[in-house]
Coordinates of C-alpha atoms and ligand atoms in Angstrom, one line a residue:
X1 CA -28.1 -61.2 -71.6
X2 CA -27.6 -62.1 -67.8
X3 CA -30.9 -63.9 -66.8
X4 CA -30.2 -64.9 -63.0
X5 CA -33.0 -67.0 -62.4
X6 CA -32.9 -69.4 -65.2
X7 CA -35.6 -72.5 -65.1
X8 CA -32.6 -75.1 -63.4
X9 CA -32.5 -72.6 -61.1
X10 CA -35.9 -72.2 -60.3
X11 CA -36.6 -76.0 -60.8
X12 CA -33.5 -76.2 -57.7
X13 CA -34.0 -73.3 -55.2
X14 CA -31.5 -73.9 -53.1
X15 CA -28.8 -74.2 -56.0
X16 CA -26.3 -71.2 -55.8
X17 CA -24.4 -72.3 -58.6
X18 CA -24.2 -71.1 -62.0
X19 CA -23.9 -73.0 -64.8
X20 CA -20.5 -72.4 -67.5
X21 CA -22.4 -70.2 -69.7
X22 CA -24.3 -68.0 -67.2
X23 CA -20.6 -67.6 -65.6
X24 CA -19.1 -66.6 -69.1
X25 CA -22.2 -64.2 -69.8
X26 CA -21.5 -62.5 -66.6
X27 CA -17.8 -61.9 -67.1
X28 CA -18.4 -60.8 -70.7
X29 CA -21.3 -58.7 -69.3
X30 CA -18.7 -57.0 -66.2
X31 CA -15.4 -57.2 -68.7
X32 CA -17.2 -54.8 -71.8
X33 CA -18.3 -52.9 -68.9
X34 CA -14.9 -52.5 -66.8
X35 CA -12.9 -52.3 -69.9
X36 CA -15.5 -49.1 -71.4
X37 CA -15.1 -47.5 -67.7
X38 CA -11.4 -48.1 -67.3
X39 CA -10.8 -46.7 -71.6
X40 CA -12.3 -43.6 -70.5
X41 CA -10.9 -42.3 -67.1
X42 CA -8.9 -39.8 -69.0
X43 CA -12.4 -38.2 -70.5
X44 CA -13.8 -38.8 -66.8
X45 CA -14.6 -35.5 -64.6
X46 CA -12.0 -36.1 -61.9
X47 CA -14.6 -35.3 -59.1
X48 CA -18.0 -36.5 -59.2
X49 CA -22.0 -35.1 -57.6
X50 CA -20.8 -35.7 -54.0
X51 CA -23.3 -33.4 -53.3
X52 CA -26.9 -34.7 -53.7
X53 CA -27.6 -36.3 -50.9
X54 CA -30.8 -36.9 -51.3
X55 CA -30.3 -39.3 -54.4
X56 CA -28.0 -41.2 -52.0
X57 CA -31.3 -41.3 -49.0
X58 CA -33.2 -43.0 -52.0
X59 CA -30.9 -45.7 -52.2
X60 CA -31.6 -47.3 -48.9
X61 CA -33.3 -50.0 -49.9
X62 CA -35.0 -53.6 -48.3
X63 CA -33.0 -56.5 -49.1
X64 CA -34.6 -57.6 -52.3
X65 CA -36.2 -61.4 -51.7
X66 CA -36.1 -62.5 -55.4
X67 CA -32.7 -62.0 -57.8
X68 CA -32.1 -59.1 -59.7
X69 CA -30.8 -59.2 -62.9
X70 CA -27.2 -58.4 -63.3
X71 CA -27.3 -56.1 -66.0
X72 CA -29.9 -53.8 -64.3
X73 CA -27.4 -53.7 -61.5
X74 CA -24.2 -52.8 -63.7
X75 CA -26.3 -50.0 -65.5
X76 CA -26.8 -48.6 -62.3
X77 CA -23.2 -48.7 -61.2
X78 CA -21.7 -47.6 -64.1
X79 CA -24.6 -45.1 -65.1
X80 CA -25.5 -43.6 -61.5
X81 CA -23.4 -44.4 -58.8
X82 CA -19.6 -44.5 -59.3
X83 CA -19.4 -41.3 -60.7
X84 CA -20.5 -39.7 -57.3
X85 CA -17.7 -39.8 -56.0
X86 CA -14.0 -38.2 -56.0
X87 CA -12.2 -39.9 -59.2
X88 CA -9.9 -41.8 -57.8
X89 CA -9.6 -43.9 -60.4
X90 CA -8.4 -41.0 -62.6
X91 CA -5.2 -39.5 -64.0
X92 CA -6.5 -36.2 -62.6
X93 CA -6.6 -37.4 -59.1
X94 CA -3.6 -35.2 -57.0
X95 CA -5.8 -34.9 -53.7
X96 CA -4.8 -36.8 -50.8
X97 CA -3.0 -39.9 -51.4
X98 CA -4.0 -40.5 -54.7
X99 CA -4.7 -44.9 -54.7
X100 CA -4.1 -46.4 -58.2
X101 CA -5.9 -50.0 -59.3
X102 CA -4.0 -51.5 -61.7
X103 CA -5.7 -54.0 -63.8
X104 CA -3.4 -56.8 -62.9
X105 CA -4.8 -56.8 -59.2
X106 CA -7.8 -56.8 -60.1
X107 CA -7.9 -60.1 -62.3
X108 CA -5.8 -61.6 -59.0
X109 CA -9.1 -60.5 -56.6
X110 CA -11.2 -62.5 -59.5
X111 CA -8.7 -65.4 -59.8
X112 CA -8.7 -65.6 -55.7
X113 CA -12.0 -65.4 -54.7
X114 CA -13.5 -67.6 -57.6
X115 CA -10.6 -70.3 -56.8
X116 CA -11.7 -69.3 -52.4
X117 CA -8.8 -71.3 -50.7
X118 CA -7.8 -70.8 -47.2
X119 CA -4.8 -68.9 -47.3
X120 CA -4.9 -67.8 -43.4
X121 CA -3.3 -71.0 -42.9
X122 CA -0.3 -72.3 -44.6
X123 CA -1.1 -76.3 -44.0
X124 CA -4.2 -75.0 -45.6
X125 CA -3.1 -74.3 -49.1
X126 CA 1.1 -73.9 -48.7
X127 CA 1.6 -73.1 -52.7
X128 CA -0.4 -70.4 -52.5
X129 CA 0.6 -68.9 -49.2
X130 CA 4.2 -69.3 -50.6
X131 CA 3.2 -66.5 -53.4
X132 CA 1.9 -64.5 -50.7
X133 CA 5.3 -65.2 -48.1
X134 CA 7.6 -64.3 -51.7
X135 CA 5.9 -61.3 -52.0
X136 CA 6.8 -59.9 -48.0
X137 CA 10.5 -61.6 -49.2
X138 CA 10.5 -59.2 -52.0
X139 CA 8.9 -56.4 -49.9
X140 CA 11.6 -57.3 -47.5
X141 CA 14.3 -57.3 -49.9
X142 CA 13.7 -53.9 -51.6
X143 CA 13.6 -52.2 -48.5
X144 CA 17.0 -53.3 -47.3
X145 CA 15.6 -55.1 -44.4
X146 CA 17.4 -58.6 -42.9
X147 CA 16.6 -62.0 -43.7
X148 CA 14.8 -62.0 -39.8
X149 CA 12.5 -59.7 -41.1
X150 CA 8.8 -60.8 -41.0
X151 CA 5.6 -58.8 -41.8
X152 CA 2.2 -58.7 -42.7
X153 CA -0.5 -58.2 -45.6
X154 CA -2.9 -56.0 -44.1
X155 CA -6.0 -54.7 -45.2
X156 CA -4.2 -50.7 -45.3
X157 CA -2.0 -48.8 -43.5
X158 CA -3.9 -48.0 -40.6
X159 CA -3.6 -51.8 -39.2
X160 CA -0.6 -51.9 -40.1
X161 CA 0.9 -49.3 -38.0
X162 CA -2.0 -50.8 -35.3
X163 CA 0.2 -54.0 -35.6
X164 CA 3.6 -52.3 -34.8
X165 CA 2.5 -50.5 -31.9
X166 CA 1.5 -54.0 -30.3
X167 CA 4.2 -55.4 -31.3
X168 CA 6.7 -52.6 -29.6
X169 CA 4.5 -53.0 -26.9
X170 CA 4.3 -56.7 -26.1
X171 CA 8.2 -56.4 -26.5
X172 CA 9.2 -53.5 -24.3
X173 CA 6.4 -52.9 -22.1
X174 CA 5.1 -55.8 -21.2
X175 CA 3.2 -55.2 -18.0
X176 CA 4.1 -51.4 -17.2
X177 CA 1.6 -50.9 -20.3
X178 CA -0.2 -47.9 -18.1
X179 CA 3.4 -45.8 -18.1
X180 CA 4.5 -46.6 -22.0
X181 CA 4.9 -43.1 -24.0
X182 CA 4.9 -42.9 -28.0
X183 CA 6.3 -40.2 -29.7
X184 CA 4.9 -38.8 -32.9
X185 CA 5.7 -35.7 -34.4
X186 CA 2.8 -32.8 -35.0
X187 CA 2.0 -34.3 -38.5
X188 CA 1.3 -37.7 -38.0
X189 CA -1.1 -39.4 -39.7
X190 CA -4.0 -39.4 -37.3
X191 CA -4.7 -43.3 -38.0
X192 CA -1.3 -43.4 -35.5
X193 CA -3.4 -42.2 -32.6
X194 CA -6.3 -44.1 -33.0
X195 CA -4.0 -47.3 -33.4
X196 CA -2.3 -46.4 -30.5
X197 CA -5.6 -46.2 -28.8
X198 CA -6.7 -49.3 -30.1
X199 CA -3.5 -50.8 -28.8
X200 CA -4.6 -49.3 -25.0
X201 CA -2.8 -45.7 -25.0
X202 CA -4.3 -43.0 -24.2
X203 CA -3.9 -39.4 -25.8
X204 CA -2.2 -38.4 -23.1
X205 CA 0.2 -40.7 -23.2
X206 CA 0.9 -40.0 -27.4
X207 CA 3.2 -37.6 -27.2
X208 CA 2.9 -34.7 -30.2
X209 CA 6.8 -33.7 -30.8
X210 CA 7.7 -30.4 -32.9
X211 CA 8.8 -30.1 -36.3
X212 CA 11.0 -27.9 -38.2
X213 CA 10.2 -25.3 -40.6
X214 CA 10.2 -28.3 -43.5
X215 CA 7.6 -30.2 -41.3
X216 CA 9.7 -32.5 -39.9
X217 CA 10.3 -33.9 -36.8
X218 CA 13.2 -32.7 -34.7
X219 CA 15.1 -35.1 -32.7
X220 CA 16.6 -32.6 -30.1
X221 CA 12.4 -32.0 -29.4
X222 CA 12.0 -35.9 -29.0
X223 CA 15.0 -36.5 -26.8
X224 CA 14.0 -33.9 -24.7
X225 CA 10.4 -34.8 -24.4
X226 CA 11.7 -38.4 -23.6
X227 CA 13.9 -37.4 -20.5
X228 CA 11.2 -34.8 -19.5
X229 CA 9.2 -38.3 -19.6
X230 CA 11.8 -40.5 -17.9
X231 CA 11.9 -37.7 -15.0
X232 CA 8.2 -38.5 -14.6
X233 CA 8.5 -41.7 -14.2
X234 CA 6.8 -42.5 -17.6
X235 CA 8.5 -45.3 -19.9
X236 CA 9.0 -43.9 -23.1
X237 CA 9.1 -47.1 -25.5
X238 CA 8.2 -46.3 -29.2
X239 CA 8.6 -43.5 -31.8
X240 CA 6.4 -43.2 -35.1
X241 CA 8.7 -41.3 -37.3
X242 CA 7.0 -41.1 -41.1
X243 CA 8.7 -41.2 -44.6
X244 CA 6.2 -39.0 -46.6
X245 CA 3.8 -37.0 -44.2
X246 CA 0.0 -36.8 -45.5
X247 CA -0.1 -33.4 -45.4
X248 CA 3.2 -31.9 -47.0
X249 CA 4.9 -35.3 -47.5
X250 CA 7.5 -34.4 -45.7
X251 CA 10.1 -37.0 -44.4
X252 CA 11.8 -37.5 -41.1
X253 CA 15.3 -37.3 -40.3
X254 CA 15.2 -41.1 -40.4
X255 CA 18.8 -41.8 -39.2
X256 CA 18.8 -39.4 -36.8
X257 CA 15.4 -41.1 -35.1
X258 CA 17.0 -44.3 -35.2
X259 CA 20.5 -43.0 -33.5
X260 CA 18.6 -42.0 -30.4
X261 CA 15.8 -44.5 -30.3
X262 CA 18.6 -47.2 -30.8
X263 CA 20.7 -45.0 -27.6
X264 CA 17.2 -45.2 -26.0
X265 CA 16.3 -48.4 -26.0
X266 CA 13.1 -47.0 -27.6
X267 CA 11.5 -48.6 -30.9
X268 CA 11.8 -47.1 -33.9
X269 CA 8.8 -47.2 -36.4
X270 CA 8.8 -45.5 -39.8
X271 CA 5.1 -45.0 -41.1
X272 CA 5.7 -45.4 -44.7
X273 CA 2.0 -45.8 -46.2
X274 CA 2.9 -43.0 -48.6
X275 CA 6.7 -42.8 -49.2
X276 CA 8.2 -46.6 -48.4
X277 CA 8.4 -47.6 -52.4
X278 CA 9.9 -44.1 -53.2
X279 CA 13.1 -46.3 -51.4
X280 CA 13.3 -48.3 -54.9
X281 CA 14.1 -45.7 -56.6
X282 CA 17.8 -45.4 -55.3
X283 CA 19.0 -44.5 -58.9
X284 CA 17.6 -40.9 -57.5
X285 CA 20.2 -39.2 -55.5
X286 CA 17.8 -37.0 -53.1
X287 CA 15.6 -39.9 -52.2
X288 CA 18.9 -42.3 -51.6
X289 CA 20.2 -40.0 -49.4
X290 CA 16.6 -38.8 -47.8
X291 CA 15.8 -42.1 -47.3
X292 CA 19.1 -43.4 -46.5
X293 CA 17.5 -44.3 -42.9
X294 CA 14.4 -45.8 -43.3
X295 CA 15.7 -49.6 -43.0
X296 CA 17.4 -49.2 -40.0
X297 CA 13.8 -49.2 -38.5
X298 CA 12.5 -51.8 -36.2
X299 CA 9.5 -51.5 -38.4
X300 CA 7.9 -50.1 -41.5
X301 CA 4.7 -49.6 -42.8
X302 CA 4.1 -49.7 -46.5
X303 CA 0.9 -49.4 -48.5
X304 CA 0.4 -51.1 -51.7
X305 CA -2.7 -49.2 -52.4
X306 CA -0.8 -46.2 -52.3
X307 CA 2.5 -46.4 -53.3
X308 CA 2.7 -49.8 -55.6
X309 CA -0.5 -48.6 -57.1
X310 CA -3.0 -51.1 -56.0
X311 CA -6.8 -50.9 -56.2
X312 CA -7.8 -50.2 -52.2
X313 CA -7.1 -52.8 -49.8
X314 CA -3.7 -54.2 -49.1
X315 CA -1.4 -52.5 -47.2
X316 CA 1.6 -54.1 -45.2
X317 CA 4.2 -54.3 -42.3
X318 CA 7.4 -55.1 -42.0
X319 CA 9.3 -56.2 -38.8
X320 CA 12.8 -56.5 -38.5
X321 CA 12.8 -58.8 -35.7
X322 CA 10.5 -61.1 -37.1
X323 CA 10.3 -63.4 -34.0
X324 CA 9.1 -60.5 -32.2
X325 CA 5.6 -60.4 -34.2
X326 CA 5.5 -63.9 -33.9
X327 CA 5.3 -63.4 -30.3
X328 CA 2.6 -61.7 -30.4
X329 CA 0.2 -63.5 -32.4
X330 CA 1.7 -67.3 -32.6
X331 CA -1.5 -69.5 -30.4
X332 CA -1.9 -72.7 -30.8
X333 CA -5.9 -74.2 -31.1
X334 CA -7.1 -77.6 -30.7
X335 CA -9.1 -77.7 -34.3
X336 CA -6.2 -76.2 -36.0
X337 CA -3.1 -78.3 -37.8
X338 CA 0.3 -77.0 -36.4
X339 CA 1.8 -74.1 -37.7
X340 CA 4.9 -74.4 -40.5
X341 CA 8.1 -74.7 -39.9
X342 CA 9.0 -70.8 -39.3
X343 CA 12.5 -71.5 -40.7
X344 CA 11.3 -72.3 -44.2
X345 CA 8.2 -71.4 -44.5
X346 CA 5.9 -68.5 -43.9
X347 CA 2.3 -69.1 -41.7
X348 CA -0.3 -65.5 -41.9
X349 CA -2.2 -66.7 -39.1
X350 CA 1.3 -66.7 -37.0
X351 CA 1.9 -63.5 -37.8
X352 CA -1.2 -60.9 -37.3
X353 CA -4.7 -61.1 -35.5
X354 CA -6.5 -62.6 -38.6
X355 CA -7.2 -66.1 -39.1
X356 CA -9.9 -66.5 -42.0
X357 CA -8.4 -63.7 -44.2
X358 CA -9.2 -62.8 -48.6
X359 CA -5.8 -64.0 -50.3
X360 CA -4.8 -60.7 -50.8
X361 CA -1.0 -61.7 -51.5
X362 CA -1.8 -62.8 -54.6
X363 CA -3.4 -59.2 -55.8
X364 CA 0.2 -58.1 -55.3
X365 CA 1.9 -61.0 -56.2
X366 CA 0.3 -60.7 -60.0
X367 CA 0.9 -57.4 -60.0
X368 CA 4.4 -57.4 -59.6
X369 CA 4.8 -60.4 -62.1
X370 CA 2.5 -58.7 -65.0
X371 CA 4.6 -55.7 -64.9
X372 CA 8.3 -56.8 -63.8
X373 CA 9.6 -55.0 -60.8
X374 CA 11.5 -52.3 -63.3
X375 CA 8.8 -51.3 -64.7
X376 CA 6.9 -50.5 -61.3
X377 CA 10.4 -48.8 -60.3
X378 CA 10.3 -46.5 -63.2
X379 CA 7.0 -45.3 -62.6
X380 CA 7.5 -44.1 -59.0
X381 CA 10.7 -42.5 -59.9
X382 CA 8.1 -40.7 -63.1
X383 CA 5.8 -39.5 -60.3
X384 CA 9.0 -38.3 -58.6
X385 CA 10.0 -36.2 -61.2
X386 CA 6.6 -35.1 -62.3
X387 CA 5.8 -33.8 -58.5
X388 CA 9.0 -31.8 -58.9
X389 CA 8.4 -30.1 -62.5
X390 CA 5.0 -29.3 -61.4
X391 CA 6.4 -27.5 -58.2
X392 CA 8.8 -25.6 -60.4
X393 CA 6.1 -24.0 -62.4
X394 CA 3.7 -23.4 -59.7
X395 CA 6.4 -21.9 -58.0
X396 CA 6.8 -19.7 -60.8
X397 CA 3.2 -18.5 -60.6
X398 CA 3.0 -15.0 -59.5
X399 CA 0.9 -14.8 -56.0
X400 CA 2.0 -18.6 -54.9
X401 CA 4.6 -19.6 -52.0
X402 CA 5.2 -23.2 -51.7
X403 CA 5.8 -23.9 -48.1
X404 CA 7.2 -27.6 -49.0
X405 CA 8.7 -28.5 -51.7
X406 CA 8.5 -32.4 -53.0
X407 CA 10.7 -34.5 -50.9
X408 CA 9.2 -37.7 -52.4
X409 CA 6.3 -36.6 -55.0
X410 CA 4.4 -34.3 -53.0
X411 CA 4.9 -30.5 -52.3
X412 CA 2.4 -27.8 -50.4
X413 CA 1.5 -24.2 -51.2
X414 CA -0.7 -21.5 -49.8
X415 CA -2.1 -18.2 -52.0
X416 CA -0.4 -15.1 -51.0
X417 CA -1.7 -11.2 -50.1
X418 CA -2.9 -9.9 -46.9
X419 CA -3.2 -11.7 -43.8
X420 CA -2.5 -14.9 -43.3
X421 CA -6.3 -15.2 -42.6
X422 CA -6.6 -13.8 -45.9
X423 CA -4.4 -16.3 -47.3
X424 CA -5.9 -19.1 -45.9
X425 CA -9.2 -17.8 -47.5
X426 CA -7.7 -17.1 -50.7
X427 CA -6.0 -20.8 -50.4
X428 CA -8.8 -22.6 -49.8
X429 CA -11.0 -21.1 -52.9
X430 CA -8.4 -21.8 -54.9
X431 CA -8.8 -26.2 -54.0
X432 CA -12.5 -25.2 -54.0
X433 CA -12.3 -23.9 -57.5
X434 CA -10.0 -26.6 -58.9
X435 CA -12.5 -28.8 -58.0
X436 CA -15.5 -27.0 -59.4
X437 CA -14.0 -27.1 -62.4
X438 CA -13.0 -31.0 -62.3
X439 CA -10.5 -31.6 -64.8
X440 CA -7.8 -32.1 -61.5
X441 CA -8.7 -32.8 -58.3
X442 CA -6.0 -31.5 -55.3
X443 CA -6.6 -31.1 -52.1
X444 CA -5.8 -28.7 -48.8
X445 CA -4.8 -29.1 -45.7
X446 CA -4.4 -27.7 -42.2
X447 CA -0.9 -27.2 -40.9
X448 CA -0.9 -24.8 -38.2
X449 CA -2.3 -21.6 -38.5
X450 CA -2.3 -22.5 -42.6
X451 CA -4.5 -23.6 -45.0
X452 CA -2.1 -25.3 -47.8
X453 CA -3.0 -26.8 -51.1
X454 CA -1.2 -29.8 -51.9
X455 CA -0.3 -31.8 -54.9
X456 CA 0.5 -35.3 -54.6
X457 CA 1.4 -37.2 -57.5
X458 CA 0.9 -40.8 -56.8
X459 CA -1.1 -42.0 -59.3
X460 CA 0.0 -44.5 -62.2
X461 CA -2.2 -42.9 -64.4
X462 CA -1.3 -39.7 -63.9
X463 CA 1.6 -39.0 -66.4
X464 CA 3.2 -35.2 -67.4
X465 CA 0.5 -33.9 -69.6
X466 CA -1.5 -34.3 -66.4
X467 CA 0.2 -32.8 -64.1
X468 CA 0.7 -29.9 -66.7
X469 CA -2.9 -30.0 -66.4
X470 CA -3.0 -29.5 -62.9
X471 CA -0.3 -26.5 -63.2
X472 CA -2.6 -24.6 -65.8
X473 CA -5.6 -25.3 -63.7
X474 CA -3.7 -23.5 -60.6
X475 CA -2.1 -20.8 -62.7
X476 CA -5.6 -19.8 -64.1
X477 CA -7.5 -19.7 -60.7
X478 CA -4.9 -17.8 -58.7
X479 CA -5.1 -15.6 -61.7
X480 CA -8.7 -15.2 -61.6
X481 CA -8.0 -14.5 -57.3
X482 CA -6.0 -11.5 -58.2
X483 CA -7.8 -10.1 -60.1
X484 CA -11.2 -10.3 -57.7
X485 CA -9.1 -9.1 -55.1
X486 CA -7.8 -6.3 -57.3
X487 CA -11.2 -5.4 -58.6
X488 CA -12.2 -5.3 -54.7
X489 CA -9.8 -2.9 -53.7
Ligands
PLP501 C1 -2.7 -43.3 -45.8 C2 -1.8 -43.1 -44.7 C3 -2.0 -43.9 -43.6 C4 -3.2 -44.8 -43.4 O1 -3.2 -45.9 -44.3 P1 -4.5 -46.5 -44.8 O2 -4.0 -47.4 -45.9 O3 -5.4 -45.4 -45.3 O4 -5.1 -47.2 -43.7 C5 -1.1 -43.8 -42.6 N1 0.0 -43.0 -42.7 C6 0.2 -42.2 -43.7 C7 1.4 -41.4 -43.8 C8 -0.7 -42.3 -44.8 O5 -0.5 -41.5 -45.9

């Protein structure tokens, strides 16, 4: 067992080093324990005791002044904590955007932060950073975008649409910042707003465009609101379309945005966190065409941890105009060597508002070599297919509408009877029962006057007999709906 505190350690207080066998003991300790965890997701509740707050008030603790044994601590984890939570982890997982964590990324966070080099700097350690500067190439590549296209590791989606909104506006605003208008449509991801507030917008000046009845935006809506803008004086300057909305994954008419934000002189950014690495799939007719667009954009977001199946943490940005993000964050410092040669090579730093930053290229860079790039291809188009046979049969369930049906591996429903009040009640008991009974986990959302439960299939763990699962798990609580109401009337 794990003793942390052995007598060299004690003899030497201030030596945080382990020795070879303490290291070993540790991993063995962590790798039975990760491997037992990760071999039983399937058997796994797929939500936890979010509930009991007051086990989590008992946790605050003082720092603790001497060491803790290791083992004590991974009981604790694996025993009482991580189950308290929405399963994430597991094959069950259709709420939200389901993450993933696939093994190989996690070895990468072990081989990077035992190994600690400097990778916010290329001079610093330029192999490494290469891994991480092939891995935007290859990002860059399956999305169809130019050879001038640069981008950005990011910690998630969020900072990565945060980083394309400064980057439009350092470009087209420059000093008229107070009169720049972005254009989002009703169902934007709220992290949009907040980036664009971050970036020094306003609300006011993040303007909420309508959608159709598939939730998507509608250009005629956004070229008016532009010249209703332009008439005000205002200077309309960017446009967040999204491929895969959170709430009913829709997806934008892409090439339409890009036809008038090109006539406007207005940037064009596609938030992609959730639907970007449905564009591999091009072997799919629907998503070809759907997503025909999407690389005509000035920039793209994409999120590993969503759609690549990461563990949480990495998302990333493309922009097409590489130079242009350069612009923004390219300073030179005394202390610092020079940056690399931006025709060859590839410098983070130059490129986003990090400097010291974890070497999360390489979690992605692993990842893509353990499983081959087919391999990760033919798993999104499985979660593709699997989001539409699941719509098919709920659709068939008698006392179910779906209001969207998949466009990438998503699709959106609401409980009918009665008012739509009634409806929204009825919908929302039925996600509230689901979960109760924690074999799936979906969620609900608000769009308009609805309440809609959603499916999103999006984890590589969740294969066909698990989204059969889910389908059985819906059929027997509408059933068990109808028949209160029935019983009440
Ligand atoms: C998840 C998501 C985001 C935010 O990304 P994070 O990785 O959570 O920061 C933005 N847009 C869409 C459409 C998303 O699904």
């Amino acid at each position: 067992m794990v003793r942390v505190g052995d007598h060299e350690r004690v003899r030497d207080p201030a030596n945080l080093e382990f020795t070879k066998h303490q290291m070993q003991d540790m991993l063995e300790a962590v790798g039975s324990r990760i491997v037992e965890h990760v071999g039983s997701l399937s058997r796994q509740e797929a939500c936890g005791d979010n509930e009991d707050l007051d086990f989590v008030r008992a946790m605050k603790e003082p720092a603790p002044e001497a060491p803790v044994a290791l083992e004590s601590i991974l009981d604790r984890y694996f025993n009482e904590w991580v189950h308290r939570s929405f399963n994430s982890a597991s094959p069950g997982f259709m709420a939200y955007i389901p993450g993933g964590g696939v093994f190989p990324a996690a070895l990468a966070d072990l081989i990077a932060d035992t190994t600690n080099r400097y990778t916010g700097l290329f001079a610093s350690a330029p192999a490494l950073v290469q891994l991480e500067a092939n891995v935007l190439t290859w990002f860059r590549e399956w999305m169809d975008f130019p050879p001038s296209a640069r981008g950005l590791l990011t910690t998630g989606g969020s900072m990565a649409g945060f980083n394309a909104i400064v980057c439009a506006r350092e470009h087209l605003l420059g000093h008229r910042i107070s009169k720049g208008t972005l254009y989002v449509s009703s169902q934007v991801h709220h992290s949009v707003v907040r980036a664009a507030k971050l970036a020094g917008f306003q609300p006011e000046r993040v303007v909420s465009v309508a959608v159709d009845g598939r939730f998507r935006m509608c250009p005629d809506a956004l070229a008016r609101a532009m010249r209703r803008d332009r008439k005000r004086g205002l200077v309309p300057f960017l446009v967040v379309s999204t491929a895969g909305t959170t709430n009913t994954g829709a997806v934008d008419p892409l090439g339409a945005i890009a036809d008038l934000c090109a006539r406007e002189g207005v940037w064009h950014h596609v938030d992609g966190a959730y639907g970007a690495f449905f564009y591999l799939c091009r072997k799919v007719r629907a998503l070809r065409v759907r997503l025909a667009g999407l690389p005509r954009a000035d920039s793209l977001t994409l999120d590993p941890h969503k759609g690549l199946f990461l563990p949480y943490g990495t998302g990333a940005l493309l922009v097409r105009d590489g130079q242009l993000l350069r612009n923004v964050h390219a300073i030179a410092a005394g202390y610092l060597p020079a940056a690399a040669d931006q025709e060859e090579f590839y410098d983070p730093h130059c490129y986003g508002p990090d400097l010291t930053r974890s070497f999360r290229g390489l979690r992605v860079w692993l990842t893509i070599q353990m499983y081959g790039t087919k391999k990760l291809r033919t798993a999104i188009e499985e979660k593709y297919h699997l989001a539409h046979e699941a719509a098919a049969e709920v659709a068939k369930i008698p006392g179910i509408t779906i209001d969207a049906a998949p466009e990438l591996s998503l699709f959106a429903f609401h409980v009918d009877g009665g008012t739509v009040a009634d409806q929204n009640r009825a919908t929302l008991e039925l996600v509230r029962r689901i979960a109760r009974r924690k074999r799936v986990l979906i969620s609900g959302c608000w769009a308009g006057d609805r309440y809609l439960a959603r499916v999103c299939v999006v984890s590589f763990r969740t294969r066909r007999a698990h989204v059969l699962r889910c389908v059985r798990e819906v059929r027997h609580v509408v059933a068990s709906l109808v028949r209160r109401r029935v019983q009440r009337s």
